[in-house]
Each structure stands twice: as structure tokens, then as C-alpha cells.
Short mmCIF file of C-alpha atoms in Angstrom, two decimals:
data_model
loop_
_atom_site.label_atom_id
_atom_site.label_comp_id
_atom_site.label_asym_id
_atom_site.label_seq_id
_atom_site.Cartn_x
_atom_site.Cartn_y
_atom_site.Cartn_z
CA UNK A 111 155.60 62.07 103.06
CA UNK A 112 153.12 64.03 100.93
CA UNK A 113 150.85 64.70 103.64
CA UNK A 114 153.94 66.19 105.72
CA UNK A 115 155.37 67.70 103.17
CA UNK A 116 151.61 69.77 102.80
CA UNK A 117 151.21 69.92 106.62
CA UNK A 118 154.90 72.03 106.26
CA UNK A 119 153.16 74.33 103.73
CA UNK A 120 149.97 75.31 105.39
CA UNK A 121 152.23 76.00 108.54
CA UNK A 122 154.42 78.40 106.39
CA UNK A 123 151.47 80.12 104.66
CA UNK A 124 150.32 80.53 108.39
CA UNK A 125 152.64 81.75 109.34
CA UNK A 126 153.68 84.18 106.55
CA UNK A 127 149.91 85.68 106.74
CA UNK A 128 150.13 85.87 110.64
CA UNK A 129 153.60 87.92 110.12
CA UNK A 130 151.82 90.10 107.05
CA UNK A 131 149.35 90.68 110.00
CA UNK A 132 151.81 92.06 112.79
CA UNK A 133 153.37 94.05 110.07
CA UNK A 134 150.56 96.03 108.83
CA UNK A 135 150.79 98.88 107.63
CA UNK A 136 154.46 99.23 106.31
CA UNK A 137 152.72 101.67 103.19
CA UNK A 138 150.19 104.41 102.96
CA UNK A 139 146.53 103.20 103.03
CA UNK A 140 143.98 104.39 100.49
CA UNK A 141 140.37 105.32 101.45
CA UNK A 142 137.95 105.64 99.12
CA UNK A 143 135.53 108.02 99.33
CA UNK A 144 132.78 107.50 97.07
CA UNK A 145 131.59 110.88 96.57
CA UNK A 146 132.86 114.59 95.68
CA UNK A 147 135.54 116.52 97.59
CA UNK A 148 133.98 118.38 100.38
CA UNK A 149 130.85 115.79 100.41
CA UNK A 150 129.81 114.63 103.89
CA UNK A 151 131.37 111.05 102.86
CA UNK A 152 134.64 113.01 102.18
CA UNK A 153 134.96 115.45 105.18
CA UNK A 154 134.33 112.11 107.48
CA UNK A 155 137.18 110.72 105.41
CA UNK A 156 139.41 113.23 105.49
CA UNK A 157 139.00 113.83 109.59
CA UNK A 158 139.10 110.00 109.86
CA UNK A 159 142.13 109.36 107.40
CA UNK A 160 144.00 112.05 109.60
CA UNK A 161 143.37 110.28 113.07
CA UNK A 162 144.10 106.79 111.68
CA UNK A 163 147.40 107.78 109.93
CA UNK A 164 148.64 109.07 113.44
CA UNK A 165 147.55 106.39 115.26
CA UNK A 166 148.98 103.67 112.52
CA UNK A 167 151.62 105.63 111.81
CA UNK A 168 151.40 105.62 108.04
CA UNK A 169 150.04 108.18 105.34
CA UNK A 170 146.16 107.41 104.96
CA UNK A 171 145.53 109.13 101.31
CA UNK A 172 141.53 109.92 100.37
CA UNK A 173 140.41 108.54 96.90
CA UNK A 174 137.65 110.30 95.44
CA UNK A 175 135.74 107.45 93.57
CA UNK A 176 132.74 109.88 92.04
CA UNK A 177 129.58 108.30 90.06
CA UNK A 178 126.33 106.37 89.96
CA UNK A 179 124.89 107.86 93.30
CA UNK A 180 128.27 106.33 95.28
CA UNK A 181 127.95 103.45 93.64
CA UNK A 182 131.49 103.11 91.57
CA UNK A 183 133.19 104.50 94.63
CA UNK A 184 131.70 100.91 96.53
CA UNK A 185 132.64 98.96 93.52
CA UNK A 186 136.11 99.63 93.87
CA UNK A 187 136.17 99.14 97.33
CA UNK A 188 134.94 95.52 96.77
CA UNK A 189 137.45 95.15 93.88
CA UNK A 190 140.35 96.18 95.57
CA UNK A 191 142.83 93.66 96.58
CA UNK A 192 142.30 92.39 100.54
CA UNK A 193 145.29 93.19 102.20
CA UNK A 194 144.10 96.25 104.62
CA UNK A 195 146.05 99.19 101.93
CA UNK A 196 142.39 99.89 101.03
CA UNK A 197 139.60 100.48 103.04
CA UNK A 198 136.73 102.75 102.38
CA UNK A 199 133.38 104.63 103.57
CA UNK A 200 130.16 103.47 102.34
CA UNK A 201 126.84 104.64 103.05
CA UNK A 202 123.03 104.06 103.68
CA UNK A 203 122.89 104.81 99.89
CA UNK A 204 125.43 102.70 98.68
CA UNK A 205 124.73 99.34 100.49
CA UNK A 206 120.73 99.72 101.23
CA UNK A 207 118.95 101.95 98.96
CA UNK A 208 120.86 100.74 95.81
CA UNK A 209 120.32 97.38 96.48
CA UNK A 210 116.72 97.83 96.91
CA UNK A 211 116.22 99.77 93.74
CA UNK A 212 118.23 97.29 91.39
CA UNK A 213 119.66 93.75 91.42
CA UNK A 214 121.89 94.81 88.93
CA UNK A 215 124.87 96.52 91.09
CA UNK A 216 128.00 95.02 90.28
CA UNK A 217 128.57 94.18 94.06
CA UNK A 218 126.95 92.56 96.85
CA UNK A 219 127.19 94.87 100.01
CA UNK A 220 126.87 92.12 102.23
CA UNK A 221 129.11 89.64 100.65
CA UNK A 222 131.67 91.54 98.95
CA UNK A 223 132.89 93.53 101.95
CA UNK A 224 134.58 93.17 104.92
CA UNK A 225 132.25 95.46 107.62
CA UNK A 226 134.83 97.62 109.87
CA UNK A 227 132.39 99.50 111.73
CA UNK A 228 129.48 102.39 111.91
CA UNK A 229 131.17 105.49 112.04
CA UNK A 230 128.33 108.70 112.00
CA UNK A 231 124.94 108.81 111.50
CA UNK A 232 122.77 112.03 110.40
CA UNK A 233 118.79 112.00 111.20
CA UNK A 234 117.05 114.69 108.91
CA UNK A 235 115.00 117.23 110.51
CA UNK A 236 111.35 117.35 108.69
CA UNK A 237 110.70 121.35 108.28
CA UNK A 238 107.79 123.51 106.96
CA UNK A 239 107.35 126.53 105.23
CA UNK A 240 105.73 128.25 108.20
CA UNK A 241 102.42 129.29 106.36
CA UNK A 242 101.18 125.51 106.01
CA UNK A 243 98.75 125.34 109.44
CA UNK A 244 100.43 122.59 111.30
CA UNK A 245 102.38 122.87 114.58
CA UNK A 246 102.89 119.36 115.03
CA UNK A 247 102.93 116.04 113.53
CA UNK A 248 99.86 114.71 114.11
CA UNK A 249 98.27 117.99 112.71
CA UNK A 250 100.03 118.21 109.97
CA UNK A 251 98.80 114.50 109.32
CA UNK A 252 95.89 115.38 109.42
CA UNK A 253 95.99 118.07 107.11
CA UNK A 254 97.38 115.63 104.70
CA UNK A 255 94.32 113.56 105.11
CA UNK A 256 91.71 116.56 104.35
CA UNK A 257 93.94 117.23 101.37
CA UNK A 258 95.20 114.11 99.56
CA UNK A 259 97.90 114.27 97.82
CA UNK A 260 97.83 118.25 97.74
CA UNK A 261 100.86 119.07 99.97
CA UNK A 262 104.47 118.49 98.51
CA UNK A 263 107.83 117.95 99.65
CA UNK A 264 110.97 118.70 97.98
CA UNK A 265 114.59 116.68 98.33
CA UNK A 266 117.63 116.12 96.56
CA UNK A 267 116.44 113.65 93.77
CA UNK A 268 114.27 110.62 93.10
CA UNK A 269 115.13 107.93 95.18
CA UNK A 270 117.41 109.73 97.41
CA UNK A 271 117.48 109.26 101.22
CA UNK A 272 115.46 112.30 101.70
CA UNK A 273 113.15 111.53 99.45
CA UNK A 274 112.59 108.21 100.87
CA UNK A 275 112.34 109.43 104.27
CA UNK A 276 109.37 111.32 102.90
CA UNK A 277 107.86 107.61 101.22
CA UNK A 278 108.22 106.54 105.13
CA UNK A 279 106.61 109.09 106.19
CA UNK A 280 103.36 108.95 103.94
CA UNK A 281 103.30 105.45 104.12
CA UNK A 282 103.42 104.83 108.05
CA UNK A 283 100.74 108.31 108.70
CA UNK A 284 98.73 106.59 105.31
CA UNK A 285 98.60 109.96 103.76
CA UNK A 286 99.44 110.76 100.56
CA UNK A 287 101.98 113.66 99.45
CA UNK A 288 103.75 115.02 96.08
CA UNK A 289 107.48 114.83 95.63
CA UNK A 290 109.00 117.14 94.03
CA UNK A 291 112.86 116.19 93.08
CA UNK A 292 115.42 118.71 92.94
CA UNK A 293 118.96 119.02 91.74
CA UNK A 294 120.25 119.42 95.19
CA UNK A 295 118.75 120.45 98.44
CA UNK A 296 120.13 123.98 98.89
CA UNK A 297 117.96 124.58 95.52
CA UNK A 298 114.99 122.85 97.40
CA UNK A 299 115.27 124.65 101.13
CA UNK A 300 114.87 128.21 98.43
CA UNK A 301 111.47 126.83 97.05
CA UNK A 302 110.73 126.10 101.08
CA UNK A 303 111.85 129.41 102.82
CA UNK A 304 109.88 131.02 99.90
CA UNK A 305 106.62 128.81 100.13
CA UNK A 306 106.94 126.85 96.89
CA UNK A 307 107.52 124.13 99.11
CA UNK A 308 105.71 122.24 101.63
CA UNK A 309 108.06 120.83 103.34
CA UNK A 310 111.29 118.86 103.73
CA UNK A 311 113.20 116.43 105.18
CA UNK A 312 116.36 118.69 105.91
CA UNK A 313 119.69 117.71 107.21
CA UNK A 314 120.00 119.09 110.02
CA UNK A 315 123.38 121.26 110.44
CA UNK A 316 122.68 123.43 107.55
CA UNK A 317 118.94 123.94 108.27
CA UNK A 318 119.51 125.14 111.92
CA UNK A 319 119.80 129.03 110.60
CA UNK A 320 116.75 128.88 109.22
CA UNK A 321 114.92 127.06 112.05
CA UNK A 322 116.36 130.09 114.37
CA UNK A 323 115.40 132.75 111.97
CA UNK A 324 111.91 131.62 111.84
CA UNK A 325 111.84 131.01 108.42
CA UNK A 326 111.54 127.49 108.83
CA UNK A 327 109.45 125.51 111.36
CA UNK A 328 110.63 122.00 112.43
CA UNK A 329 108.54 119.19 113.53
CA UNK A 330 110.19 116.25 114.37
CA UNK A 331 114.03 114.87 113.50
CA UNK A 332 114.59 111.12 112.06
CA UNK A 333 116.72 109.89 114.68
CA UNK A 334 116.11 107.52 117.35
CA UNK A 335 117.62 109.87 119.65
CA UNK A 336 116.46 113.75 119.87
CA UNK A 337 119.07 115.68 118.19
CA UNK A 338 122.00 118.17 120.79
CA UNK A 339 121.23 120.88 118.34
CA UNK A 340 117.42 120.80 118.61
CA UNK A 341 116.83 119.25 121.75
CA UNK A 342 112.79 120.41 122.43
CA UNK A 343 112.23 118.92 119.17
CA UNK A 344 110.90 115.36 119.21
CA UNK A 345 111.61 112.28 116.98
CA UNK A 346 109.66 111.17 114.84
CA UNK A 347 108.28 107.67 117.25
CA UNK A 348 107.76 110.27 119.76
CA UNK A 349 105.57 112.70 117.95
CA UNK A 350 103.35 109.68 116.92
CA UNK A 351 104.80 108.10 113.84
CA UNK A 352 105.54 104.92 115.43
CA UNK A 353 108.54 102.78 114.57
CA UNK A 354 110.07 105.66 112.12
CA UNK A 355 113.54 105.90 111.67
CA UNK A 356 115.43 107.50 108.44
CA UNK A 357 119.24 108.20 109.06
CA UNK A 358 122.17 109.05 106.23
CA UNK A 359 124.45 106.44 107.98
CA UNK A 360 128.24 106.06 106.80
CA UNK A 361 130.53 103.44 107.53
CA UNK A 362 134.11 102.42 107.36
CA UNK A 363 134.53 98.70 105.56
CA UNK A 364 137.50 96.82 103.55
CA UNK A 365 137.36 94.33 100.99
CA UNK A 366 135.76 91.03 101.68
CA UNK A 367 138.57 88.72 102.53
CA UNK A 368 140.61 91.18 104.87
CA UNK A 369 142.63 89.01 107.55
CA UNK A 370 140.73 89.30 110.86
CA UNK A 371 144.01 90.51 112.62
CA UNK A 372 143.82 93.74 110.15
CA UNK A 373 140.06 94.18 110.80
CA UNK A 374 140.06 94.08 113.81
CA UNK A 375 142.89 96.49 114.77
CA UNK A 376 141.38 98.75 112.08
CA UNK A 377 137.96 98.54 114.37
CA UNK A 378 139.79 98.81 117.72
CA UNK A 379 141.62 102.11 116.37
CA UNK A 380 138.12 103.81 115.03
CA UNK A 381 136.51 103.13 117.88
CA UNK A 382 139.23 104.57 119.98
CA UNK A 383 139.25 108.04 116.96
CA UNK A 384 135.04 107.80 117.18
CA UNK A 385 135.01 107.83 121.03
CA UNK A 386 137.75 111.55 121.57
CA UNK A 387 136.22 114.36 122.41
CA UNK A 388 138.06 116.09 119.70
CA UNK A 389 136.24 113.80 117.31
CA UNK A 390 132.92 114.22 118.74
CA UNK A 391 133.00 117.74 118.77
CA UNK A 392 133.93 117.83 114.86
CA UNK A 393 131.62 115.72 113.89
CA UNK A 394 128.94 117.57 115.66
CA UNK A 395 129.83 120.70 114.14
CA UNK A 396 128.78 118.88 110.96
CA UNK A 397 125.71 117.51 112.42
CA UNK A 398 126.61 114.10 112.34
CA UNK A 399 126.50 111.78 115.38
CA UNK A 400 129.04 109.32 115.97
CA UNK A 401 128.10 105.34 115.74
CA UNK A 402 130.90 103.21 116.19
CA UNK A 403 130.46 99.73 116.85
CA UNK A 404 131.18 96.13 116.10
CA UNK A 405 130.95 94.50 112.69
CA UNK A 406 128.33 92.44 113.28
CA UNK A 407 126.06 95.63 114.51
CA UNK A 408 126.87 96.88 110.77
CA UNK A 409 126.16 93.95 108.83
CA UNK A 410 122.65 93.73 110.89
CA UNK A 411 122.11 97.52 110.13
CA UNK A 412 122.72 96.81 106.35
CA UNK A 413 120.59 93.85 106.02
CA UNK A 414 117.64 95.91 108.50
CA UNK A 415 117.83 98.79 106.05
CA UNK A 416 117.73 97.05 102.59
CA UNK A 417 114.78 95.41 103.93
CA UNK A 418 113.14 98.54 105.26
CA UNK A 419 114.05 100.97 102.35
CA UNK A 420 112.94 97.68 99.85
CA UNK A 421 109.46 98.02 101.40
CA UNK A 422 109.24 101.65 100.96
CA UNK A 423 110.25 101.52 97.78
CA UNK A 424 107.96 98.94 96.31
CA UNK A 425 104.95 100.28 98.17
CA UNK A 426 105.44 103.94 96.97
CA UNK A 427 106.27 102.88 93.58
CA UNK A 428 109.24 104.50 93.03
CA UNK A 429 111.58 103.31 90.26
CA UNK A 430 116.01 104.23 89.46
CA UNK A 431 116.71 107.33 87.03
#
């Protein structure tokens, strides 16, 4: 009697769940964006959270979660209740380069979230001031080897993506070079067009004036693919820094615990948003190239680039703020 009586209740909760399921959404959504208004993780938000509340046909409202590098803007994302009313955007920042700086972060960005899928990714183009005598990669190398540790590049902060794109780069060319951290990289790019700076590892869209104008002279991007908006310029593998990759990635997950019928329509509908024309088109405007895929393709891309950035890290010595 007992064991039908339990039987009867796992069929109901079953069943409830399964209906919850079909239902979703039947109330706005929240998406947390874990950076400022008008941030790259916001403006893919904001485009995204449009699309999504058409095609699920309820309001999809951006929450601006600022602090700690992205980091409370995760947090809440993992704290949130799993039911598919909040899903968020996390980053290459937030789930691999934070991880691999501290063991202290108050989630786990493997375990503590449900992975929806990749949605952009944007390679840096590596720029220099056009007085330093290098017209390629593997000359500039080698200036770098006649001159340890005398040429500098700037970026947006210690341990920020830029700045560890740089640690790649010195550390698969074995060179040495001198960071030099900046508030933000608008300041930085100054320094550069002015030849206070080296060089840079530049995102791309707002560099592309300056790469025009002459002021700026770029080398390689940080892709695996060459970029649409500087297609004679190689990748980094290609001009002879084998096996590089550094990409600010961002990517749409839930809480862990979301029921798979939620996830996956939430996939299936991104996918469709990531794949229009209309959507390709804006996000190349902002020089960001859309990624969508499957979950498991973003868990292994999280796991490859805590590894990868952990490495960098420990070999260039470079420690949290």
C-alpha cells in the first residue's frame, strides 16, 4: 500500500513538472547581465532579450548585476531559483579567468549552472604604434628577443582578457614584454596612437578607424577564423604563433537544476535568434561573431579555457587586485 501510495506521488510530481514544462513562460523572464548598461554583455542582452520575448511571447526584462569583474552578476545567476524566469549571460571572464585566479568565487561555473549555449565570440586584433619596426609577427618576435622585456603593451587592467592574451602571447613566442594596466582601453589605444604604447591587443570594432587611418598597424587577430572586417589580416596560428587562440566569449546559461524541457527550448529558440540574418548583421556591427551551439560544446569550452587561462596565469605570475 505504501509503495503504491509513493508510486501515485512520483507520477503526480511527474507529471506536475512535465505540465510546468509545456507551460513555460506564463511571466516575464529576467536576464542578468553582469556588467554596466551599454557593456558588450548588455547590448548582446538587450538584442537577445528582444528576439526571445517575441519568439516566447513574454516580456524578457535585462538585470544589470554590476561588480567584482562580472562576478556578482554570475553569482546571482547561480542563486536564482531554477525554474527558466531567470537566465543570464556569462562570459570568458566570469566562468574561466576568475576561476583560474581564485578558488574563492562563491560559485562553481561548471556545477552551479545550467549551460544554454555560446552565443558571440570577439577575437582581439593585436595593433602597433606604427613607429615600432615590425611588419609582421614573426618580426616583431624577434624584436622582442633583441630587446627583453623592453617593449610594452597596454590593456584594460591586470588580469583582464586583454591582458592575458598578451601573457599568451609572450609565453608561446618565449619573449618577454611589460604590461602596462590601464583604467580602460579607450585610455590605453591614446597612449598607442601617440607612441606611449607598444602595442595592444584591441577589440576589434572600435579599433578599425584607426587601423584605416594609419594610425594603427595590425598584425594578426585572436580568432580561429580571420576576422569579415579585416580579412588580409591573419590569425594569430597562421602568422606563426602556433595553437593561439584568445576570444571574449559570452554565453547564455540558467541556473543549475533547470528542467531539460525549458533548456532545451531556450537553446532551440537562440539558435534559431543566433542563426537570422538580422542577428548576424547586428552583431557584426559590434564586432562580435556569432557561436551558437549545444550545451555540451559550452561546458567543454569552459573547462578548455580555465585550463588554458590557469596555465597562463601561473606561468606569467600574475596574481587578483
Amino acid at each position: 500500500m505504501i509503495r503504491s501510495s509513493l508510486a501515485l506521488i512520483a507520477a503526480a510530481m511527474i507529471i506536475t513538472s512535465a505540465q510546468a514544462q509545456d507551460a513555460w513562460p506564463s511571466k516575464p523572464i529576467r536576464l542578468i547581465a553582469p556588467f554596466p548598461p551599454a557593456s558588450t554583455a548588455d547590448v548582446i542582452g538587450r538584442v537577445l532579450g528582444q528576439k526571445l520575448s517575441q519568439r516566447l511571447g513574454q516580456p524578457v526584462v535585462i538585470d544589470n548585476r554590476v561588480g567584482a569583474s562580472g562576478n556578482l552578476g554570475a553569482d546571482a545567476i547561480a542563486k536564482a531559483a531554477p525554474d527558466g524566469y531567470t537566465i543570464g549571460i556569462v562570459t570568458s571572464s566570469t566562468h574561466a579567468v576568475a576561476v583560474s585566479l581564485s578558488n574563492k568565487l562563491p560559485y562553481d561555473p561548471l556545477k552551479d549552472f545550467t549551460p544554454i549555449t555560446m552565443l558571440a565570440n570577439s577575437p582581439y586584433v593585436l595593433v602597433l604604434y606604427p613607429g615600432v619596426p615590425a611588419n609582421d609577427i614573426k618580426e616583431l618576435v624577434a624584436l622582442a628577443k633583441s630587446k627583453p622585456g623592453t617593449l610594452n603593451y597596454g590593456s584594460s587592467g591586470p588580469a583582464s582578457l586583454a591582458h592575458l592574451a598578451g601573457a599568451l602571447f609572450a609565453t608561446l613566442s618565449s619573449i618577454q614584454l611589460t604590461h602596462i594596466p590601464y583604467k580602460s582601453s579607450s585610455q590605453s589605444v591614446i597612449d598607442l596612437i601617440s607612441g606611449r604604447l607598444d602595442m595592444q591587443f584591441a577589440t576589434i570594432a572600435p579599433t578599425l578607424a584607426n587601423i584605416r587611418a594609419n594610425q594603427l598597424r595590425a598584425l594578426a587577430v585572436t580568432g580561429r577564423k580571420r576576422s569579415d572586417a579585416l580579412p588580409d589580416v591573419p590569425t594569430m596560428d597562421e602568422a606563426g604563433v602556433r595553437g593561439y587562440e584568445a576570444t571574449l566569449w559570452f554565453a547564455l546559461t540558467a541556473p543549475a537544476g533547470l528542467p531539460p524541457g525549458i533548456a532545451a527550448r531556450l537553446n532551440r529558440e537562440t539558435i534559431g535568434i543566433l542563426n537570422s540574418a538580422e542577428m548576424k548583421e547586428t552583431f557584426a556591427q559590434q564586432g562580435f561573431v556569432p557561436d551558437p551551439g549545444t550545451p555540451d560544446a559550452l561546458t567543454a569550452q569552459i573547462r578548455g579555457d580555465i585550463v588554458k587561462w590557469r596555465d597562463v596565469i601561473t606561468k606569467a605570475g600574475i596574481k587578483p587586485e
